[in-house]
mmCIF file of C-alpha atoms in Angstrom:
data_model
loop_
_atom_site.group_PDB
_atom_site.id
_atom_site.type_symbol
_atom_site.label_atom_id
_atom_site.label_comp_id
_atom_site.label_asym_id
_atom_site.label_seq_id
_atom_site.Cartn_x
_atom_site.Cartn_y
_atom_site.Cartn_z
ATOM 1 C CA MET A 1 -55.202 24.357 91.222
ATOM 2 C CA SER A 2 -54.424 27.361 88.965
ATOM 3 C CA ASP A 3 -51.358 27.580 86.756
ATOM 4 C CA SER A 4 -49.986 30.332 89.060
ATOM 5 C CA GLN A 5 -50.411 28.120 92.226
ATOM 6 C CA LYS A 6 -48.637 25.239 90.332
ATOM 7 C CA LEU A 7 -45.659 27.487 89.501
ATOM 8 C CA ASP A 8 -45.443 28.806 92.968
ATOM 9 C CA LYS A 9 -45.626 25.131 94.437
ATOM 10 C CA GLN A 10 -42.862 24.106 91.868
ATOM 11 C CA ALA A 11 -40.708 27.001 92.873
ATOM 12 C CA GLU A 12 -41.039 26.214 96.517
ATOM 13 C CA LYS A 13 -39.825 22.500 95.833
ATOM 14 C CA GLU A 14 -36.900 23.644 93.854
ATOM 15 C CA ALA A 15 -36.041 26.061 96.739
ATOM 16 C CA ARG A 16 -36.146 23.297 99.144
ATOM 17 C CA LYS A 17 -34.059 21.094 96.900
ATOM 18 C CA ARG A 18 -31.673 23.849 96.699
ATOM 19 C CA GLN A 19 -31.453 24.418 100.505
ATOM 20 C CA LYS A 20 -30.937 20.989 101.217
ATOM 21 C CA LYS A 21 -28.142 20.724 98.705
ATOM 22 C CA LEU A 22 -26.401 23.745 100.348
ATOM 23 C CA GLN A 23 -26.945 22.286 103.831
ATOM 24 C CA ASN A 24 -25.295 18.972 102.836
ATOM 25 C CA SER A 25 -22.371 20.805 101.006
ATOM 26 C CA ALA A 26 -22.025 22.999 104.322
ATOM 27 C CA ARG A 27 -21.687 19.717 106.455
ATOM 28 C CA ASP A 28 -19.059 18.329 104.062
ATOM 29 C CA LEU A 29 -17.242 21.575 103.690
ATOM 30 C CA ARG A 30 -16.788 21.851 107.516
ATOM 31 C CA ARG A 31 -15.270 18.357 107.635
ATOM 32 C CA ARG A 32 -12.856 19.345 104.935
ATOM 33 C CA MET A 33 -11.870 22.605 106.584
ATOM 34 C CA ILE A 34 -11.417 20.963 110.207
ATOM 35 C CA LYS A 35 -9.084 18.412 108.482
ATOM 36 C CA PHE A 36 -7.231 21.073 106.796
ATOM 37 C CA SER A 37 -6.827 22.940 110.063
ATOM 38 C CA GLN A 38 -5.125 19.870 111.559
ATOM 39 C CA ASP A 39 -2.416 19.760 108.866
ATOM 40 C CA ALA A 40 1.107 19.489 110.537
ATOM 41 C CA ARG A 41 2.054 22.884 109.106
ATOM 42 C CA PHE A 42 -0.239 24.569 111.455
ATOM 43 C CA ALA A 43 0.949 22.761 114.503
ATOM 44 C CA LEU A 44 2.685 25.862 116.056
ATOM 45 C CA ALA A 45 -0.637 27.810 115.606
ATOM 46 C CA LEU A 46 -2.519 24.928 117.239
ATOM 47 C CA ALA A 47 -0.246 24.829 120.261
ATOM 48 C CA ALA A 48 -0.549 28.460 120.758
ATOM 49 C CA ALA A 49 -4.256 28.727 120.133
ATOM 50 C CA LEU A 50 -5.538 25.884 122.558
ATOM 51 C CA PRO A 51 -4.609 27.305 125.958
ATOM 52 C CA LEU A 52 -5.726 30.809 124.685
ATOM 53 C CA TYR A 53 -9.229 29.510 123.820
ATOM 54 C CA TRP A 54 -9.617 27.333 126.809
ATOM 55 C CA ASP A 55 -7.794 29.628 129.273
ATOM 56 C CA GLY A 56 -5.302 26.955 129.958
ATOM 57 C CA PHE A 57 -7.793 23.965 130.702
ATOM 58 C CA TYR A 58 -6.544 22.402 127.504
ATOM 59 C CA SER A 59 -3.140 22.398 125.783
ATOM 60 C CA ILE A 60 -1.467 20.587 122.980
ATOM 61 C CA GLU A 61 -0.473 17.908 125.607
ATOM 62 C CA ASN A 62 -4.097 17.042 126.386
ATOM 63 C CA ALA A 63 -6.146 18.254 123.449
ATOM 64 C CA ASP A 64 -6.969 14.646 122.488
ATOM 65 C CA GLU A 65 -9.229 14.722 125.696
ATOM 66 C CA MET A 66 -11.632 17.430 124.333
ATOM 67 C CA ASP A 67 -15.035 15.953 123.826
ATOM 68 C CA PRO A 68 -16.590 16.215 120.400
ATOM 69 C CA ASN A 69 -18.622 19.306 121.001
ATOM 70 C CA GLU A 70 -15.675 21.035 122.584
ATOM 71 C CA SER A 71 -13.277 19.929 119.604
ATOM 72 C CA LEU A 72 -16.002 21.423 117.239
ATOM 73 C CA ARG A 73 -16.357 24.682 119.010
ATOM 74 C CA PHE A 74 -12.488 25.129 119.359
ATOM 75 C CA PHE A 75 -11.821 24.275 115.613
ATOM 76 C CA ASP A 76 -14.704 26.631 114.487
ATOM 77 C CA TRP A 77 -12.760 29.536 116.462
ATOM 78 C CA PHE A 78 -9.331 28.327 115.221
ATOM 79 C CA LEU A 79 -10.450 28.286 111.619
ATOM 80 C CA PHE A 80 -12.649 31.340 111.407
ATOM 81 C CA ASP A 81 -10.913 33.949 114.025
ATOM 82 C CA TYR A 82 -7.534 33.040 115.146
ATOM 83 C CA ARG A 83 -4.627 34.694 113.495
ATOM 84 C CA HIS A 84 -1.205 33.111 114.341
ATOM 85 C CA ASP A 85 1.773 35.641 114.093
ATOM 86 C CA GLY A 86 -0.065 37.907 111.688
ATOM 87 C CA GLN A 87 -0.975 35.123 109.363
ATOM 88 C CA PRO A 88 -4.324 35.103 107.444
ATOM 89 C CA ARG A 89 -7.110 33.297 109.273
ATOM 90 C CA LEU A 90 -7.226 29.620 108.218
ATOM 91 C CA VAL A 91 -10.556 29.881 106.591
ATOM 92 C CA GLU A 92 -8.677 32.354 104.149
ATOM 93 C CA GLN A 93 -5.789 30.084 103.497
ATOM 94 C CA PHE A 94 -8.304 27.209 102.946
ATOM 95 C CA ALA A 95 -10.147 29.217 100.341
ATOM 96 C CA GLU A 96 -6.934 30.152 98.588
ATOM 97 C CA GLU A 97 -5.628 26.712 98.475
ATOM 98 C CA ASN A 98 -8.714 24.656 97.801
ATOM 99 C CA ARG A 99 -11.073 26.883 95.911
ATOM 100 C CA ASP A 100 -10.552 25.097 92.479
ATOM 101 C CA GLU A 101 -11.201 21.685 94.340
ATOM 102 C CA LEU A 102 -14.733 22.639 95.508
ATOM 103 C CA ASN A 103 -18.029 22.201 93.568
ATOM 104 C CA GLU A 104 -20.330 24.996 92.958
ATOM 105 C CA TRP A 105 -22.420 24.430 96.104
ATOM 106 C CA GLU A 106 -19.413 24.222 98.347
ATOM 107 C CA LEU A 107 -18.094 27.477 96.759
ATOM 108 C CA GLU A 108 -21.324 29.132 97.391
ATOM 109 C CA VAL A 109 -21.305 28.333 101.002
ATOM 110 C CA LEU A 110 -17.585 29.001 101.391
ATOM 111 C CA GLU A 111 -18.103 32.571 100.038
ATOM 112 C CA GLY A 112 -20.813 33.322 102.726
ATOM 113 C CA TRP A 113 -18.493 32.084 105.342
ATOM 114 C CA LEU A 114 -15.417 34.158 104.444
ATOM 115 C CA ASP A 115 -16.816 37.152 106.066
ATOM 116 C CA THR A 116 -18.899 35.667 108.675
ATOM 117 C CA PRO A 117 -19.048 37.455 111.809
ATOM 118 C CA ALA A 118 -17.115 36.345 115.021
ATOM 119 C CA PRO A 119 -18.737 34.116 117.408
ATOM 120 C CA GLY A 120 -20.796 35.916 120.270
ATOM 121 C CA ALA A 121 -23.203 35.526 123.146
ATOM 122 C CA TYR A 122 -26.947 35.734 122.296
ATOM 123 C CA GLU A 123 -29.835 36.022 124.614
ATOM 124 C CA TYR A 124 -32.511 33.213 123.999
ATOM 125 C CA ILE A 125 -35.565 34.967 123.306
ATOM 126 C CA ASP A 126 -37.709 32.120 122.014
ATOM 127 C CA PHE A 127 -37.326 28.608 120.332
ATOM 128 C CA ASP A 128 -39.674 26.935 117.706
ATOM 129 C CA ALA A 129 -39.352 23.315 118.319
ATOM 130 C CA PHE A 130 -40.941 22.496 114.902
ATOM 131 C CA SER A 131 -38.298 24.221 112.877
ATOM 132 C CA ASN A 132 -35.419 24.258 115.429
ATOM 133 C CA ARG A 133 -35.286 27.998 115.029
ATOM 134 C CA PHE A 134 -34.076 30.384 117.745
ATOM 135 C CA ARG A 135 -34.979 34.082 118.131
ATOM 136 C CA LEU A 136 -31.852 35.578 119.687
ATOM 137 C CA ARG A 137 -30.707 39.013 120.799
ATOM 138 C CA ASP A 138 -26.910 39.836 120.638
ATOM 139 C CA PHE A 139 -26.067 40.458 124.160
ATOM 140 C CA PHE A 140 -23.544 43.214 123.215
ATOM 141 C CA THR A 141 -25.379 45.182 120.287
ATOM 142 C CA ASP A 142 -29.033 44.296 121.028
ATOM 143 C CA ASP A 143 -29.494 43.014 117.297
ATOM 144 C CA GLU A 144 -31.948 40.276 116.699
ATOM 145 C CA VAL A 145 -31.554 37.276 114.594
ATOM 146 C CA THR A 146 -33.274 34.123 113.861
ATOM 147 C CA ALA A 147 -31.127 31.099 113.382
ATOM 148 C CA VAL A 148 -31.528 27.350 112.970
ATOM 149 C CA SER A 149 -29.860 24.869 115.575
ATOM 150 C CA ALA A 150 -29.488 21.465 114.350
ATOM 151 C CA ALA A 151 -29.158 20.260 118.239
ATOM 152 C CA GLY A 152 -32.276 21.917 119.336
ATOM 153 C CA SER A 153 -32.415 24.065 122.531
ATOM 154 C CA GLY A 154 -30.767 21.416 124.810
ATOM 155 C CA TYR A 155 -30.923 22.536 128.378
ATOM 156 C CA ALA A 156 -30.781 26.384 127.707
ATOM 157 C CA LYS A 157 -33.755 28.354 128.878
ATOM 158 C CA LYS A 158 -35.187 31.659 127.933
ATOM 159 C CA GLY A 159 -32.898 34.455 129.156
ATOM 160 C CA ASP A 160 -29.960 32.306 128.994
ATOM 161 C CA LEU A 161 -27.000 33.256 126.716
ATOM 162 C CA ILE A 162 -26.335 31.040 123.651
ATOM 163 C CA LEU A 163 -22.528 31.000 122.853
ATOM 164 C CA THR A 164 -22.117 30.348 119.130
ATOM 165 C CA ARG A 165 -21.279 31.564 115.838
ATOM 166 C CA ILE A 166 -24.277 31.998 113.280
ATOM 167 C CA VAL A 167 -23.417 31.623 109.761
ATOM 168 C CA PRO A 168 -25.430 31.777 106.474
ATOM 169 C CA VAL A 169 -26.241 28.660 104.600
ATOM 170 C CA GLY A 170 -28.349 29.489 101.564
ATOM 171 C CA ASP A 171 -31.449 31.226 102.596
ATOM 172 C CA GLU A 172 -30.813 30.269 106.239
ATOM 173 C CA MET A 173 -28.833 31.647 109.128
ATOM 174 C CA VAL A 174 -27.583 28.618 111.220
ATOM 175 C CA PHE A 175 -25.342 27.809 114.024
ATOM 176 C CA SER A 176 -22.010 27.047 112.785
ATOM 177 C CA THR A 177 -21.391 24.364 115.606
ATOM 178 C CA VAL A 178 -23.355 23.130 118.409
ATOM 179 C CA GLY A 179 -23.727 26.135 120.705
ATOM 180 C CA ALA A 180 -22.849 26.148 124.379
ATOM 181 C CA TYR A 181 -24.984 28.113 126.908
ATOM 182 C CA LEU A 182 -24.446 30.342 129.922
ATOM 183 C CA PRO A 183 -27.263 30.362 132.409
ATOM 184 C CA GLN A 184 -28.798 33.605 133.040
ATOM 185 C CA ASP A 185 -27.726 33.978 136.694
ATOM 186 C CA GLU A 186 -23.951 33.276 135.440
ATOM 187 C CA ILE A 187 -24.051 36.308 133.230
ATOM 188 C CA GLY A 188 -22.740 38.389 135.895
ATOM 189 C CA ASP A 189 -20.069 41.071 134.936
ATOM 190 C CA LEU A 190 -19.646 39.543 131.258
ATOM 191 C CA ALA A 191 -20.606 42.845 129.821
ATOM 192 C CA ALA A 192 -18.245 44.833 131.865
ATOM 193 C CA LYS A 193 -15.255 42.546 130.991
ATOM 194 C CA ILE A 194 -16.022 42.829 127.486
ATOM 195 C CA GLU A 195 -16.219 46.774 127.632
ATOM 196 C CA ALA A 196 -13.022 46.926 129.408
ATOM 197 C CA ALA A 197 -11.286 44.511 126.804
ATOM 198 C CA ARG A 198 -12.824 46.702 124.114
ATOM 199 C CA ALA A 199 -11.419 49.907 125.776
ATOM 200 C CA ALA A 200 -7.900 48.314 125.951
ATOM 201 C CA ASP A 201 -8.235 46.934 122.469
ATOM 202 C CA ALA A 202 -8.930 50.382 120.982
ATOM 203 C CA GLU A 203 -5.666 51.734 122.189
ATOM 204 C CA ASN A 204 -3.951 49.735 119.396
ATOM 205 C CA HIS A 205 -7.016 49.533 117.069
ATOM 206 C CA PRO A 206 -8.830 52.734 117.609
ATOM 207 C CA ASP A 207 -10.973 52.374 114.388
ATOM 208 C CA ALA A 208 -12.068 48.606 114.939
ATOM 209 C CA SER A 209 -15.436 47.512 114.269
ATOM 210 C CA GLN A 210 -17.220 45.453 116.957
ATOM 211 C CA ASN A 211 -16.746 42.363 114.757
ATOM 212 C CA GLU A 212 -13.107 42.899 114.301
ATOM 213 C CA PHE A 213 -12.718 43.342 118.072
ATOM 214 C CA MET A 214 -14.615 40.201 118.632
ATOM 215 C CA ARG A 215 -12.432 38.282 116.303
ATOM 216 C CA ARG A 216 -9.679 39.249 118.449
ATOM 217 C CA HIS A 217 -11.200 38.708 121.867
ATOM 218 C CA SER A 218 -14.397 36.337 121.478
ATOM 219 C CA HIS A 219 -12.394 33.771 123.687
ATOM 220 C CA LEU A 220 -12.938 35.967 126.674
ATOM 221 C CA ILE A 221 -16.656 34.975 126.807
ATOM 222 C CA ILE A 222 -15.390 31.361 127.019
ATOM 223 C CA HIS A 223 -13.088 32.220 129.713
ATOM 224 C CA HIS A 224 -15.974 33.892 131.541
ATOM 225 C CA ALA A 225 -18.183 30.768 130.989
ATOM 226 C CA LEU A 226 -15.298 28.363 132.382
ATOM 227 C CA ALA A 227 -14.732 30.520 135.364
ATOM 228 C CA GLN A 228 -18.444 30.505 136.238
ATOM 229 C CA SER A 229 -18.433 26.578 135.882
ATOM 230 C CA VAL A 230 -15.559 26.592 138.532
ATOM 231 C CA ASP A 231 -17.267 28.926 140.805
ATOM 232 C CA GLN A 232 -20.523 26.881 140.772
ATOM 233 C CA GLY A 233 -18.562 23.486 141.449
ATOM 234 C CA ARG A 234 -18.943 22.267 138.054
ATOM 235 C CA PHE A 235 -16.353 20.695 135.863
ATOM 236 C CA ALA A 236 -14.987 23.326 133.506
ATOM 237 C CA VAL A 237 -14.272 20.916 130.784
ATOM 238 C CA SER A 238 -15.051 17.560 129.935
ATOM 239 C CA ARG A 239 -11.490 16.080 130.485
ATOM 240 C CA LEU A 240 -11.905 16.871 134.269
ATOM 241 C CA ASP A 241 -15.252 14.959 134.474
ATOM 242 C CA PRO A 242 -14.516 11.329 135.514
ATOM 243 C CA THR A 243 -18.123 10.356 134.668
ATOM 244 C CA ARG A 244 -18.135 11.624 131.025
ATOM 245 C CA VAL A 245 -19.708 9.061 128.812
ATOM 246 C CA ASP A 246 -16.872 8.779 126.397
ATOM 247 C CA LYS A 247 -14.484 8.234 129.203
ATOM 248 C CA ALA A 248 -16.570 5.170 130.377
ATOM 249 C CA VAL A 249 -16.552 4.084 126.991
ATOM 250 C CA GLN A 250 -12.687 4.232 126.773
ATOM 251 C CA ARG A 251 -12.426 2.427 130.113
ATOM 252 C CA SER A 252 -14.774 -0.231 129.013
ATOM 253 C CA VAL A 253 -12.558 -0.943 125.685
ATOM 254 C CA LYS A 254 -9.460 -0.916 127.799
ATOM 255 C CA LYS A 255 -11.002 -3.478 130.136
ATOM 256 C CA ALA A 256 -12.089 -5.734 127.141
ATOM 257 C CA VAL A 257 -8.627 -5.593 125.634
ATOM 258 C CA LYS A 258 -7.091 -6.652 128.766
ATOM 259 C CA LYS A 259 -9.397 -9.636 129.199
ATOM 260 C CA ILE A 260 -8.527 -10.542 125.680
ATOM 261 C CA ARG A 261 -4.796 -10.311 126.404
ATOM 262 C CA ARG A 262 -5.108 -12.422 129.368
ATOM 263 C CA ARG A 263 -6.966 -15.005 127.353
ATOM 264 C CA LYS A 264 -4.072 -15.363 124.914
#
């Protein structure tokens, strides 16, 4: 092996180590940010945001019934996009209040996330199972992107829409949370709905970019997906499904507790 090859190999090794460090930092940062967003001072914002995002299927009264993936997707939107009564986005507030407490790796990730695009709908073009990389096309702009999904492709098929936010982590673009998907035969009039919302939004924000518009209205994509679930006879959200796995676990725990109480 030549000296040049050795140097290249060492550089690749260092790059992998750096990327791994940033990935771990991104994971820890997400946890800190979600905890931050659950602070009592944001209770009014949370109460207003829940039914807006979920089109009334969840509210502050039943938010604890969201399953883990629903919760992650909601809080991702709540942190990065939602503005309550003109206040800054929570990601901006988090950065302002916690910047001095973050390490250099977390700071690098956070800087890349402050201006990260709004969530969207992406056509599933291809997926590499070895690297967990999707090749996607933005449904509204036709821009293509390659992004890593830690959860793999799930049940989605080529032509379906992946509903997610794509964020930078070091040298990679990754799914911010576990993405949802909209089957190809349920896309329907989604484009027309967003176009109509864009026209209405332009009356108050005539110079808004696509990303600025989507920050205000990406929840309409979720509303469309929820309505399609209802039309197809599926449970729109997890709390309505009596067979959900975590519900079964909860019932088992309750039964076990009752048995123990009876024995006392």
